[in-house]
Amino acid sequence: MNKHALMLVLAALLAGCDNTAAPLSFTPEMASFSNEFDFDPLRGPVKDFSQTLFNEKGEVAKRVSGTLSTEGCFDSLELHDLEANTGIALVLDANYYLDAQTQQKKLRLQGKCQLAELPASGISWDTDDNGFIVSAHGKDMEVNYRYDADGYPLGKTTVSGEQHLSITATPAADKRKKLDYTSVSQLNEKPLGNVKQTCDYDSHDNPVECELEVVDESVKPAVSRKYTIKNSIEYY
């Protein structure tokens, strides 16, 4: 076999391996935290990441950043909503997340690194046998969460008094492109809005840059807004 033929065979074998290797599932912590703190879940041995949401003017609307241990626990998480002028930075300390500035205990954990309770608001979370958060309870409020076989969040249903809010996400059929999704929101079974996202991916099947369209159907005529999400991810 000549050198050129050998290179072709090796390339074909490597390509075959890449195509047949199943993408990694989402961990319970990553899936659950993304549900609660409104960011796109990531796969694999993530060391730190940031997700920045830009509006149509190119201005930063929201930013989420975090650092994770080799076990996949969030050592820190920082959230900034510039449109709402709100934000918080959390750091892990034993079985609590503390406010990074005040050192006040904000969130209590269960196990090594899963959410258990938000004491100030009286909210507590329940997990299934695999460690995924499946429900949350508070005063006059209950939330139920859904995931697919890969741990990807498929949405949630929130009941508070007479208000019934449901969010249903449908990811792309391609398992490597889970963050290409559409989602529909309904309030008391009436359309509230829908979202569509498409992304470019890295070698870990995580999104590098995404285009997001949000349609608000609660107003007439419906209002459509477009955003760009840029991710920075470092791996172990």
Short mmCIF file of N, CA and C in Angstrom, two decimals, residues 5 7 12 32 36 45 50 72 75 78-79 88 111 137 143 160 175 193 195 223:
data_model
loop_
_atom_site.label_atom_id
_atom_site.label_comp_id
_atom_site.label_asym_id
_atom_site.label_seq_id
_atom_site.Cartn_x
_atom_site.Cartn_y
_atom_site.Cartn_z
N ALA A 5 -2.41 6.08 -0.31
CA ALA A 5 -3.54 5.20 -0.03
C ALA A 5 -3.69 4.98 1.47
N MET A 7 -2.88 7.04 3.89
CA MET A 7 -3.45 8.26 4.48
C MET A 7 -4.96 8.31 4.26
N ALA A 12 -10.32 7.82 6.55
CA ALA A 12 -11.65 7.20 6.54
C ALA A 12 -11.97 6.57 7.89
N SER A 32 -30.03 21.21 35.23
CA SER A 32 -30.88 21.85 36.23
C SER A 32 -30.54 23.32 36.42
N GLU A 36 -32.85 26.79 35.83
CA GLU A 36 -33.14 27.79 36.86
C GLU A 36 -32.58 29.17 36.54
N PRO A 45 -16.38 18.14 29.70
CA PRO A 45 -15.58 18.60 30.85
C PRO A 45 -15.33 20.11 30.82
N SER A 50 -18.65 31.45 29.39
CA SER A 50 -19.47 32.67 29.43
C SER A 50 -20.41 32.64 28.24
N GLY A 72 -17.88 18.51 37.73
CA GLY A 72 -19.03 19.12 37.08
C GLY A 72 -19.88 19.97 38.00
N ASP A 75 -18.55 25.91 40.74
CA ASP A 75 -17.80 26.57 41.80
C ASP A 75 -18.22 28.03 41.92
N GLU A 78 -22.12 33.68 37.75
CA GLU A 78 -22.38 35.12 37.74
C GLU A 78 -23.43 35.44 36.69
N LEU A 79 -24.43 36.21 37.08
CA LEU A 79 -25.56 36.51 36.20
C LEU A 79 -25.79 38.01 36.15
N ILE A 88 -26.15 39.12 40.00
CA ILE A 88 -25.63 38.52 41.22
C ILE A 88 -24.46 37.63 40.87
N GLY A 111 -26.59 17.01 48.40
CA GLY A 111 -25.48 16.27 47.85
C GLY A 111 -24.27 17.17 47.73
N HIS A 137 -40.99 23.83 44.76
CA HIS A 137 -42.18 24.19 45.54
C HIS A 137 -41.92 25.47 46.32
N VAL A 143 -43.50 24.11 40.34
CA VAL A 143 -42.91 24.00 39.01
C VAL A 143 -42.53 22.55 38.76
N SER A 160 -49.16 28.91 39.62
CA SER A 160 -49.19 29.86 40.73
C SER A 160 -50.57 30.47 40.80
N LYS A 175 -28.70 14.81 17.34
CA LYS A 175 -28.33 14.84 18.75
C LYS A 175 -27.11 15.72 19.02
N GLY A 193 -45.82 33.26 23.43
CA GLY A 193 -44.68 33.57 22.57
C GLY A 193 -43.98 32.32 22.11
N VAL A 195 -39.88 30.83 20.54
CA VAL A 195 -38.45 31.09 20.38
C VAL A 195 -37.87 30.11 19.37
N VAL A 223 -44.67 40.94 18.35
CA VAL A 223 -43.39 41.63 18.20
C VAL A 223 -42.26 40.61 18.15
#
